[in-house]
């Protein structure tokens, strides 16, 4: 059994100022997804599924296809659109914001039938992270409710050019996730790392806190569980203009009601990404260095 890689690429990168997924950051014009998919191929993944939007499908397909990866991996596309909702629900008038990351995962329910990992299109996760994830997913064939994630140190995931959102994780003494809290305005301050709550108050966070960078591993039963939970979410929040169905919300629910466990996997990989345009030179330099060192 070869696991599948699900790439969340439907976001337009509003803070970055454009379709950052297609920005050629590598020394030969490589985009970050090129590195992620090639690392996944080397780690034994057999298929990659891209979640995109119809509005940029042509531009995306012109760059990303099976030929692009030397036909070493199967490539499929699914689409996340605002009106793709369960029966009985509709988009509230005036809403433009997408329904969030866990809604994006649901778009792949008809094309993924094996253990799978998910990633953000615009994050660089590092080769070891895919090896660790791929090795673990291969142990889960035919299993239900045993999920996993690769955790990173918070201090290694920040931008020097603005705030970031991170899922801050709490684990037990066996390395299983107890809970994950989405913090949406994290930044370095003169007093250390902190996040801003809905009231505008700042709260400290430990530099070595484990955070999610949306590198999760799931078994296929996750789709049915998530679809059922999305109905509950829409009943409560479906008329709101900015509510989002986040992965941490779903994972927390399944853990707390005993439907699933999530093991936090460790990696030696270093994460980096482009949240803001000002992050671009740093990412370009780090990719150039990896090429110079012979990693790519």
PDB file of C-alpha atoms in Angstrom, residues 2-296:
ATOM      1  CA  UNK A   2       1.292   3.422  -0.976  1.00  0.00           C
ATOM      2  CA  UNK A   3      -0.147   6.408   0.903  1.00  0.00           C
ATOM      3  CA  UNK A   4      -1.547   9.459  -0.882  1.00  0.00           C
ATOM      4  CA  UNK A   5      -0.539  13.095  -0.489  1.00  0.00           C
ATOM      5  CA  UNK A   6      -3.380  15.644  -0.391  1.00  0.00           C
ATOM      6  CA  UNK A   7      -2.195  19.192  -1.135  1.00  0.00           C
ATOM      7  CA  UNK A   8      -4.401  22.092  -0.004  1.00  0.00           C
ATOM      8  CA  UNK A   9      -3.888  24.656  -2.765  1.00  0.00           C
ATOM      9  CA  UNK A  10      -7.263  26.413  -3.042  1.00  0.00           C
ATOM     10  CA  UNK A  11      -6.269  29.514  -1.063  1.00  0.00           C
ATOM     11  CA  UNK A  12      -5.319  32.553  -3.131  1.00  0.00           C
ATOM     12  CA  UNK A  13      -2.773  33.869  -0.634  1.00  0.00           C
ATOM     13  CA  UNK A  14      -4.458  37.178   0.221  1.00  0.00           C
ATOM     14  CA  UNK A  15      -1.764  38.281   2.679  1.00  0.00           C
ATOM     15  CA  UNK A  16       0.954  37.396   0.190  1.00  0.00           C
ATOM     16  CA  UNK A  17      -0.666  39.448  -2.548  1.00  0.00           C
ATOM     17  CA  UNK A  18      -1.236  36.804  -5.212  1.00  0.00           C
ATOM     18  CA  UNK A  19      -1.240  33.115  -6.110  1.00  0.00           C
ATOM     19  CA  UNK A  20       1.813  32.273  -4.051  1.00  0.00           C
ATOM     20  CA  UNK A  21       1.470  28.557  -4.759  1.00  0.00           C
ATOM     21  CA  UNK A  22       2.802  29.217  -8.282  1.00  0.00           C
ATOM     22  CA  UNK A  23       5.655  31.556  -7.342  1.00  0.00           C
ATOM     23  CA  UNK A  24       8.980  30.222  -8.653  1.00  0.00           C
ATOM     24  CA  UNK A  25      11.171  30.418  -5.552  1.00  0.00           C
ATOM     25  CA  UNK A  26      13.820  27.804  -6.333  1.00  0.00           C
ATOM     26  CA  UNK A  27      17.008  28.583  -8.293  1.00  0.00           C
ATOM     27  CA  UNK A  28      15.536  26.980 -11.433  1.00  0.00           C
ATOM     28  CA  UNK A  29      12.036  28.385 -11.007  1.00  0.00           C
ATOM     29  CA  UNK A  30      10.820  25.569  -8.739  1.00  0.00           C
ATOM     30  CA  UNK A  31       7.670  26.250  -6.714  1.00  0.00           C
ATOM     31  CA  UNK A  32       7.398  24.975  -3.148  1.00  0.00           C
ATOM     32  CA  UNK A  33       4.968  22.240  -4.205  1.00  0.00           C
ATOM     33  CA  UNK A  34       7.689  20.819  -6.463  1.00  0.00           C
ATOM     34  CA  UNK A  35       9.843  20.126  -3.418  1.00  0.00           C
ATOM     35  CA  UNK A  36       6.965  18.673  -1.382  1.00  0.00           C
ATOM     36  CA  UNK A  37       5.804  16.279  -4.112  1.00  0.00           C
ATOM     37  CA  UNK A  38       9.336  15.157  -4.953  1.00  0.00           C
ATOM     38  CA  UNK A  39      10.041  14.554  -1.259  1.00  0.00           C
ATOM     39  CA  UNK A  40       6.788  12.553  -1.066  1.00  0.00           C
ATOM     40  CA  UNK A  41       7.775  10.458  -4.106  1.00  0.00           C
ATOM     41  CA  UNK A  42      11.114   9.642  -2.484  1.00  0.00           C
ATOM     42  CA  UNK A  43       9.243   8.721   0.723  1.00  0.00           C
ATOM     43  CA  UNK A  44       7.076   6.182  -1.128  1.00  0.00           C
ATOM     44  CA  UNK A  45       3.811   8.047  -1.726  1.00  0.00           C
ATOM     45  CA  UNK A  46       1.910   6.754  -4.759  1.00  0.00           C
ATOM     46  CA  UNK A  47      -0.563   9.518  -5.596  1.00  0.00           C
ATOM     47  CA  UNK A  48      -0.914  13.264  -5.123  1.00  0.00           C
ATOM     48  CA  UNK A  49      -4.297  15.014  -5.072  1.00  0.00           C
ATOM     49  CA  UNK A  50      -4.446  18.799  -5.396  1.00  0.00           C
ATOM     50  CA  UNK A  51      -7.361  20.780  -3.949  1.00  0.00           C
ATOM     51  CA  UNK A  52      -7.710  23.845  -6.172  1.00  0.00           C
ATOM     52  CA  UNK A  53     -10.381  26.268  -7.402  1.00  0.00           C
ATOM     53  CA  UNK A  54     -11.886  26.498 -10.877  1.00  0.00           C
ATOM     54  CA  UNK A  55     -10.821  30.155 -11.127  1.00  0.00           C
ATOM     55  CA  UNK A  56      -7.134  29.245 -11.511  1.00  0.00           C
ATOM     56  CA  UNK A  57      -7.427  25.670 -12.797  1.00  0.00           C
ATOM     57  CA  UNK A  58      -5.829  26.391 -16.188  1.00  0.00           C
ATOM     58  CA  UNK A  59      -2.788  28.167 -14.727  1.00  0.00           C
ATOM     59  CA  UNK A  60      -2.352  25.403 -12.183  1.00  0.00           C
ATOM     60  CA  UNK A  61      -2.647  22.533 -14.669  1.00  0.00           C
ATOM     61  CA  UNK A  62      -0.183  24.229 -17.004  1.00  0.00           C
ATOM     62  CA  UNK A  63       2.482  23.796 -14.333  1.00  0.00           C
ATOM     63  CA  UNK A  64       1.360  20.791 -12.287  1.00  0.00           C
ATOM     64  CA  UNK A  65       0.676  17.500 -14.067  1.00  0.00           C
ATOM     65  CA  UNK A  66       2.013  13.948 -14.150  1.00  0.00           C
ATOM     66  CA  UNK A  67       4.590  14.845 -16.789  1.00  0.00           C
ATOM     67  CA  UNK A  68       5.928  17.566 -14.508  1.00  0.00           C
ATOM     68  CA  UNK A  69       6.957  14.882 -12.009  1.00  0.00           C
ATOM     69  CA  UNK A  70       8.327  12.528 -14.638  1.00  0.00           C
ATOM     70  CA  UNK A  71       5.238  10.305 -14.372  1.00  0.00           C
ATOM     71  CA  UNK A  72       6.645   9.006 -11.085  1.00  0.00           C
ATOM     72  CA  UNK A  73       3.372   9.621  -9.225  1.00  0.00           C
ATOM     73  CA  UNK A  74      -0.342   9.646 -10.098  1.00  0.00           C
ATOM     74  CA  UNK A  75      -1.853  13.159 -10.143  1.00  0.00           C
ATOM     75  CA  UNK A  76      -5.496  14.101  -9.540  1.00  0.00           C
ATOM     76  CA  UNK A  77      -7.382  17.364  -8.978  1.00  0.00           C
ATOM     77  CA  UNK A  78     -10.440  18.192  -6.883  1.00  0.00           C
ATOM     78  CA  UNK A  79     -12.107  21.562  -6.407  1.00  0.00           C
ATOM     79  CA  UNK A  80     -13.080  23.561  -3.341  1.00  0.00           C
ATOM     80  CA  UNK A  81     -15.872  26.029  -3.980  1.00  0.00           C
ATOM     81  CA  UNK A  82     -17.980  28.036  -1.562  1.00  0.00           C
ATOM     82  CA  UNK A  83     -21.256  26.405  -2.594  1.00  0.00           C
ATOM     83  CA  UNK A  84     -20.060  22.811  -2.217  1.00  0.00           C
ATOM     84  CA  UNK A  85     -22.177  22.095   0.872  1.00  0.00           C
ATOM     85  CA  UNK A  86     -24.216  19.193   2.246  1.00  0.00           C
ATOM     86  CA  UNK A  87     -27.846  18.906   1.176  1.00  0.00           C
ATOM     87  CA  UNK A  88     -30.105  21.441   2.865  1.00  0.00           C
ATOM     88  CA  UNK A  89     -27.456  24.137   3.288  1.00  0.00           C
ATOM     89  CA  UNK A  90     -26.650  27.175   1.155  1.00  0.00           C
ATOM     90  CA  UNK A  91     -24.094  29.987   1.189  1.00  0.00           C
ATOM     91  CA  UNK A  92     -25.364  32.990   3.197  1.00  0.00           C
ATOM     92  CA  UNK A  93     -25.819  36.111   1.114  1.00  0.00           C
ATOM     93  CA  UNK A  94     -22.652  38.208   1.097  1.00  0.00           C
ATOM     94  CA  UNK A  95     -20.257  35.480   2.241  1.00  0.00           C
ATOM     95  CA  UNK A  96     -17.027  35.312   0.211  1.00  0.00           C
ATOM     96  CA  UNK A  97     -14.647  33.589   2.660  1.00  0.00           C
ATOM     97  CA  UNK A  98     -13.947  29.867   2.023  1.00  0.00           C
ATOM     98  CA  UNK A  99     -15.190  27.351   4.568  1.00  0.00           C
ATOM     99  CA  UNK A 100     -11.699  26.376   5.779  1.00  0.00           C
ATOM    100  CA  UNK A 101      -9.150  23.599   5.717  1.00  0.00           C
ATOM    101  CA  UNK A 102     -11.358  20.719   6.814  1.00  0.00           C
ATOM    102  CA  UNK A 103     -13.895  21.627   4.147  1.00  0.00           C
ATOM    103  CA  UNK A 104     -11.022  21.426   1.650  1.00  0.00           C
ATOM    104  CA  UNK A 105     -10.195  17.893   2.823  1.00  0.00           C
ATOM    105  CA  UNK A 106     -13.777  16.794   2.202  1.00  0.00           C
ATOM    106  CA  UNK A 107     -13.427  17.658  -1.487  1.00  0.00           C
ATOM    107  CA  UNK A 108     -11.171  14.583  -1.884  1.00  0.00           C
ATOM    108  CA  UNK A 109     -13.504  12.029  -0.338  1.00  0.00           C
ATOM    109  CA  UNK A 110     -14.319  10.345  -3.667  1.00  0.00           C
ATOM    110  CA  UNK A 111     -10.715   9.953  -4.887  1.00  0.00           C
ATOM    111  CA  UNK A 112      -8.815   8.848  -1.751  1.00  0.00           C
ATOM    112  CA  UNK A 113      -9.391   5.345  -0.335  1.00  0.00           C
ATOM    113  CA  UNK A 114      -6.082   4.727   1.469  1.00  0.00           C
ATOM    114  CA  UNK A 115      -4.181   6.365   4.353  1.00  0.00           C
ATOM    115  CA  UNK A 116      -3.204   9.876   3.325  1.00  0.00           C
ATOM    116  CA  UNK A 117      -1.216  12.887   4.434  1.00  0.00           C
ATOM    117  CA  UNK A 118      -2.276  16.492   3.952  1.00  0.00           C
ATOM    118  CA  UNK A 119      -0.070  19.552   3.509  1.00  0.00           C
ATOM    119  CA  UNK A 120      -0.374  23.231   2.677  1.00  0.00           C
ATOM    120  CA  UNK A 121       0.758  24.048  -0.859  1.00  0.00           C
ATOM    121  CA  UNK A 122       2.886  27.008   0.210  1.00  0.00           C
ATOM    122  CA  UNK A 123       4.813  25.466   3.126  1.00  0.00           C
ATOM    123  CA  UNK A 124       8.213  23.766   2.908  1.00  0.00           C
ATOM    124  CA  UNK A 125       8.153  20.791   5.287  1.00  0.00           C
ATOM    125  CA  UNK A 126      11.537  19.140   4.722  1.00  0.00           C
ATOM    126  CA  UNK A 127      12.376  15.688   3.373  1.00  0.00           C
ATOM    127  CA  UNK A 128      12.536  13.905   6.733  1.00  0.00           C
ATOM    128  CA  UNK A 129       8.978  14.963   7.565  1.00  0.00           C
ATOM    129  CA  UNK A 130       7.649  13.059   4.544  1.00  0.00           C
ATOM    130  CA  UNK A 131       9.762  10.002   5.382  1.00  0.00           C
ATOM    131  CA  UNK A 132       8.450   9.946   8.954  1.00  0.00           C
ATOM    132  CA  UNK A 133       4.859  10.444   7.805  1.00  0.00           C
ATOM    133  CA  UNK A 134       5.044   7.929   4.959  1.00  0.00           C
ATOM    134  CA  UNK A 135       6.568   5.222   7.163  1.00  0.00           C
ATOM    135  CA  UNK A 136       3.810   5.699   9.737  1.00  0.00           C
ATOM    136  CA  UNK A 137       0.947   5.741   7.230  1.00  0.00           C
ATOM    137  CA  UNK A 138       2.082   2.420   5.786  1.00  0.00           C
ATOM    138  CA  UNK A 139       1.347   0.820   9.172  1.00  0.00           C
ATOM    139  CA  UNK A 140      -2.285   2.003   9.085  1.00  0.00           C
ATOM    140  CA  UNK A 141      -3.699   0.140   6.076  1.00  0.00           C
ATOM    141  CA  UNK A 142      -7.131  -1.194   7.044  1.00  0.00           C
ATOM    142  CA  UNK A 143      -7.082   0.653  10.380  1.00  0.00           C
ATOM    143  CA  UNK A 144      -9.617   3.277  11.467  1.00  0.00           C
ATOM    144  CA  UNK A 145      -9.329   6.199  13.845  1.00  0.00           C
ATOM    145  CA  UNK A 146      -5.540   6.182  14.321  1.00  0.00           C
ATOM    146  CA  UNK A 147      -4.424   9.547  13.015  1.00  0.00           C
ATOM    147  CA  UNK A 148      -1.062  11.284  13.226  1.00  0.00           C
ATOM    148  CA  UNK A 149       0.674  14.594  12.659  1.00  0.00           C
ATOM    149  CA  UNK A 150       4.211  15.943  12.372  1.00  0.00           C
ATOM    150  CA  UNK A 151       4.860  18.556  15.048  1.00  0.00           C
ATOM    151  CA  UNK A 152       7.234  21.537  14.791  1.00  0.00           C
ATOM    152  CA  UNK A 153       8.706  23.906  17.370  1.00  0.00           C
ATOM    153  CA  UNK A 154       6.751  27.145  17.436  1.00  0.00           C
ATOM    154  CA  UNK A 155       9.850  29.369  17.353  1.00  0.00           C
ATOM    155  CA  UNK A 156      10.887  27.757  14.057  1.00  0.00           C
ATOM    156  CA  UNK A 157       7.608  28.538  12.313  1.00  0.00           C
ATOM    157  CA  UNK A 158       7.210  32.316  12.691  1.00  0.00           C
ATOM    158  CA  UNK A 159       7.434  35.094  10.142  1.00  0.00           C
ATOM    159  CA  UNK A 160       9.513  38.188  10.816  1.00  0.00           C
ATOM    160  CA  UNK A 161       7.081  40.192   8.696  1.00  0.00           C
ATOM    161  CA  UNK A 162       3.734  39.774  10.432  1.00  0.00           C
ATOM    162  CA  UNK A 163       1.506  37.513  12.489  1.00  0.00           C
ATOM    163  CA  UNK A 164       0.795  33.848  11.733  1.00  0.00           C
ATOM    164  CA  UNK A 165      -1.863  31.298  12.659  1.00  0.00           C
ATOM    165  CA  UNK A 166      -0.817  28.015  14.254  1.00  0.00           C
ATOM    166  CA  UNK A 167      -2.512  25.051  15.895  1.00  0.00           C
ATOM    167  CA  UNK A 168      -0.853  24.875  19.329  1.00  0.00           C
ATOM    168  CA  UNK A 169      -0.743  21.261  20.552  1.00  0.00           C
ATOM    169  CA  UNK A 170      -0.974  19.614  23.958  1.00  0.00           C
ATOM    170  CA  UNK A 171       0.299  16.020  24.192  1.00  0.00           C
ATOM    171  CA  UNK A 172       0.251  13.312  26.837  1.00  0.00           C
ATOM    172  CA  UNK A 173       3.302  11.447  28.138  1.00  0.00           C
ATOM    173  CA  UNK A 174       2.983   8.855  25.348  1.00  0.00           C
ATOM    174  CA  UNK A 175       3.123  11.427  22.580  1.00  0.00           C
ATOM    175  CA  UNK A 176      -0.565  11.431  21.702  1.00  0.00           C
ATOM    176  CA  UNK A 177      -2.439  14.638  21.105  1.00  0.00           C
ATOM    177  CA  UNK A 178      -4.715  15.734  23.931  1.00  0.00           C
ATOM    178  CA  UNK A 179      -5.944  18.912  22.263  1.00  0.00           C
ATOM    179  CA  UNK A 180      -5.079  21.527  19.676  1.00  0.00           C
ATOM    180  CA  UNK A 181      -5.988  25.206  19.859  1.00  0.00           C
ATOM    181  CA  UNK A 182      -5.966  27.439  16.797  1.00  0.00           C
ATOM    182  CA  UNK A 183      -4.165  30.713  17.599  1.00  0.00           C
ATOM    183  CA  UNK A 184      -4.595  33.241  14.823  1.00  0.00           C
ATOM    184  CA  UNK A 185      -2.321  36.224  15.576  1.00  0.00           C
ATOM    185  CA  UNK A 186       1.050  34.907  16.801  1.00  0.00           C
ATOM    186  CA  UNK A 187       4.175  37.079  16.667  1.00  0.00           C
ATOM    187  CA  UNK A 188       7.464  37.789  18.375  1.00  0.00           C
ATOM    188  CA  UNK A 189       7.236  40.626  20.900  1.00  0.00           C
ATOM    189  CA  UNK A 190       9.840  42.318  23.123  1.00  0.00           C
ATOM    190  CA  UNK A 191       8.682  39.989  25.893  1.00  0.00           C
ATOM    191  CA  UNK A 192       8.759  36.799  23.824  1.00  0.00           C
ATOM    192  CA  UNK A 193       6.302  34.980  21.583  1.00  0.00           C
ATOM    193  CA  UNK A 194       2.648  35.821  22.141  1.00  0.00           C
ATOM    194  CA  UNK A 195      -0.748  35.625  20.481  1.00  0.00           C
ATOM    195  CA  UNK A 196      -3.612  38.126  20.381  1.00  0.00           C
ATOM    196  CA  UNK A 197      -7.080  36.974  21.380  1.00  0.00           C
ATOM    197  CA  UNK A 198     -10.429  38.170  20.018  1.00  0.00           C
ATOM    198  CA  UNK A 199     -10.481  41.019  22.518  1.00  0.00           C
ATOM    199  CA  UNK A 200      -7.045  42.263  21.473  1.00  0.00           C
ATOM    200  CA  UNK A 201      -5.245  41.064  24.598  1.00  0.00           C
ATOM    201  CA  UNK A 202      -1.777  39.471  24.257  1.00  0.00           C
ATOM    202  CA  UNK A 203      -0.967  36.084  25.828  1.00  0.00           C
ATOM    203  CA  UNK A 204       2.483  34.412  25.992  1.00  0.00           C
ATOM    204  CA  UNK A 205       3.378  31.163  24.230  1.00  0.00           C
ATOM    205  CA  UNK A 206       6.411  28.964  24.913  1.00  0.00           C
ATOM    206  CA  UNK A 207       9.063  29.057  22.189  1.00  0.00           C
ATOM    207  CA  UNK A 208       9.320  25.243  22.250  1.00  0.00           C
ATOM    208  CA  UNK A 209       5.569  24.661  22.092  1.00  0.00           C
ATOM    209  CA  UNK A 210       4.596  21.988  19.568  1.00  0.00           C
ATOM    210  CA  UNK A 211       2.533  23.383  16.731  1.00  0.00           C
ATOM    211  CA  UNK A 212       0.770  21.945  13.736  1.00  0.00           C
ATOM    212  CA  UNK A 213       1.799  23.100  10.279  1.00  0.00           C
ATOM    213  CA  UNK A 214      -1.075  21.134   8.710  1.00  0.00           C
ATOM    214  CA  UNK A 215       1.047  18.053   8.065  1.00  0.00           C
ATOM    215  CA  UNK A 216      -1.509  15.493   9.222  1.00  0.00           C
ATOM    216  CA  UNK A 217      -1.996  11.817   8.474  1.00  0.00           C
ATOM    217  CA  UNK A 218      -5.452  10.259   8.307  1.00  0.00           C
ATOM    218  CA  UNK A 219      -7.129   6.975   7.467  1.00  0.00           C
ATOM    219  CA  UNK A 220     -10.061   7.107   5.012  1.00  0.00           C
ATOM    220  CA  UNK A 221     -12.722   6.950   7.740  1.00  0.00           C
ATOM    221  CA  UNK A 222     -11.804  10.587   8.433  1.00  0.00           C
ATOM    222  CA  UNK A 223     -13.973  11.673   5.498  1.00  0.00           C
ATOM    223  CA  UNK A 224     -17.227  10.255   6.855  1.00  0.00           C
ATOM    224  CA  UNK A 225     -16.531  11.554  10.348  1.00  0.00           C
ATOM    225  CA  UNK A 226     -15.699  15.010   9.000  1.00  0.00           C
ATOM    226  CA  UNK A 227     -18.735  15.164   6.744  1.00  0.00           C
ATOM    227  CA  UNK A 228     -21.029  14.356   9.660  1.00  0.00           C
ATOM    228  CA  UNK A 229     -19.339  16.974  11.841  1.00  0.00           C
ATOM    229  CA  UNK A 230     -19.542  19.582   9.058  1.00  0.00           C
ATOM    230  CA  UNK A 231     -23.333  19.292   9.131  1.00  0.00           C
ATOM    231  CA  UNK A 232     -23.285  20.076  12.872  1.00  0.00           C
ATOM    232  CA  UNK A 233     -20.883  22.959  12.227  1.00  0.00           C
ATOM    233  CA  UNK A 234     -23.138  24.479   9.566  1.00  0.00           C
ATOM    234  CA  UNK A 235     -26.197  24.235  11.773  1.00  0.00           C
ATOM    235  CA  UNK A 236     -24.405  26.334  14.370  1.00  0.00           C
ATOM    236  CA  UNK A 237     -22.217  28.624  12.241  1.00  0.00           C
ATOM    237  CA  UNK A 238     -23.520  28.357   8.679  1.00  0.00           C
ATOM    238  CA  UNK A 239     -25.064  31.839   8.639  1.00  0.00           C
ATOM    239  CA  UNK A 240     -21.855  33.568   9.733  1.00  0.00           C
ATOM    240  CA  UNK A 241     -19.740  35.499   7.244  1.00  0.00           C
ATOM    241  CA  UNK A 242     -16.291  34.379   8.410  1.00  0.00           C
ATOM    242  CA  UNK A 243     -16.639  31.111  10.333  1.00  0.00           C
ATOM    243  CA  UNK A 244     -14.276  28.356   9.132  1.00  0.00           C
ATOM    244  CA  UNK A 245     -14.326  24.606   9.562  1.00  0.00           C
ATOM    245  CA  UNK A 246     -10.731  24.110  10.732  1.00  0.00           C
ATOM    246  CA  UNK A 247      -8.862  20.795  10.933  1.00  0.00           C
ATOM    247  CA  UNK A 248      -8.016  21.373  14.641  1.00  0.00           C
ATOM    248  CA  UNK A 249     -11.736  21.706  15.434  1.00  0.00           C
ATOM    249  CA  UNK A 250     -12.492  18.344  13.834  1.00  0.00           C
ATOM    250  CA  UNK A 251      -9.465  16.594  15.324  1.00  0.00           C
ATOM    251  CA  UNK A 252     -10.260  17.881  18.825  1.00  0.00           C
ATOM    252  CA  UNK A 253     -13.851  16.682  18.501  1.00  0.00           C
ATOM    253  CA  UNK A 254     -12.892  13.171  17.427  1.00  0.00           C
ATOM    254  CA  UNK A 255     -10.261  12.859  20.160  1.00  0.00           C
ATOM    255  CA  UNK A 256     -12.540  14.136  22.913  1.00  0.00           C
ATOM    256  CA  UNK A 257     -15.462  11.873  21.998  1.00  0.00           C
ATOM    257  CA  UNK A 258     -13.188   8.825  21.747  1.00  0.00           C
ATOM    258  CA  UNK A 259     -13.568   8.263  17.987  1.00  0.00           C
ATOM    259  CA  UNK A 260      -9.862   8.662  17.228  1.00  0.00           C
ATOM    260  CA  UNK A 261      -6.344   9.149  18.532  1.00  0.00           C
ATOM    261  CA  UNK A 262      -3.607  11.283  17.016  1.00  0.00           C
ATOM    262  CA  UNK A 263       0.056  10.449  17.479  1.00  0.00           C
ATOM    263  CA  UNK A 264       2.481  13.365  17.270  1.00  0.00           C
ATOM    264  CA  UNK A 265       5.493  12.347  15.163  1.00  0.00           C
ATOM    265  CA  UNK A 266       8.905  13.926  15.545  1.00  0.00           C
ATOM    266  CA  UNK A 267      11.095  15.080  12.683  1.00  0.00           C
ATOM    267  CA  UNK A 268      14.518  16.598  12.174  1.00  0.00           C
ATOM    268  CA  UNK A 269      13.171  18.640   9.245  1.00  0.00           C
ATOM    269  CA  UNK A 270      13.118  22.426   9.277  1.00  0.00           C
ATOM    270  CA  UNK A 271       9.915  24.167   8.196  1.00  0.00           C
ATOM    271  CA  UNK A 272       9.733  27.472   6.358  1.00  0.00           C
ATOM    272  CA  UNK A 273       7.146  29.235   4.234  1.00  0.00           C
ATOM    273  CA  UNK A 274       5.903  32.391   2.577  1.00  0.00           C
ATOM    274  CA  UNK A 275       3.119  34.025   4.510  1.00  0.00           C
ATOM    275  CA  UNK A 276       3.957  37.560   3.355  1.00  0.00           C
ATOM    276  CA  UNK A 277       5.714  38.966   0.281  1.00  0.00           C
ATOM    277  CA  UNK A 278       8.522  40.099   2.584  1.00  0.00           C
ATOM    278  CA  UNK A 279       9.216  36.434   3.449  1.00  0.00           C
ATOM    279  CA  UNK A 280      10.166  35.680  -0.150  1.00  0.00           C
ATOM    280  CA  UNK A 281      13.908  36.582  -0.065  1.00  0.00           C
ATOM    281  CA  UNK A 282      14.476  34.349   2.971  1.00  0.00           C
ATOM    282  CA  UNK A 283      12.791  31.389   1.300  1.00  0.00           C
ATOM    283  CA  UNK A 284      14.696  31.939  -1.968  1.00  0.00           C
ATOM    284  CA  UNK A 285      17.998  31.964  -0.049  1.00  0.00           C
ATOM    285  CA  UNK A 286      17.189  28.823   1.943  1.00  0.00           C
ATOM    286  CA  UNK A 287      16.204  26.908  -1.181  1.00  0.00           C
ATOM    287  CA  UNK A 288      19.357  28.037  -2.974  1.00  0.00           C
ATOM    288  CA  UNK A 289      21.419  26.797  -0.041  1.00  0.00           C
ATOM    289  CA  UNK A 290      19.697  23.375  -0.152  1.00  0.00           C
ATOM    290  CA  UNK A 291      20.584  23.113  -3.847  1.00  0.00           C
ATOM    291  CA  UNK A 292      24.174  24.130  -3.151  1.00  0.00           C
ATOM    292  CA  UNK A 293      24.399  21.458  -0.457  1.00  0.00           C
ATOM    293  CA  UNK A 294      23.191  18.809  -2.908  1.00  0.00           C
ATOM    294  CA  UNK A 295      19.898  18.067  -1.108  1.00  0.00           C
ATOM    295  CA  UNK A 296      18.057  18.907  -4.351  1.00  0.00           C
TER     296      UNK A 296
END
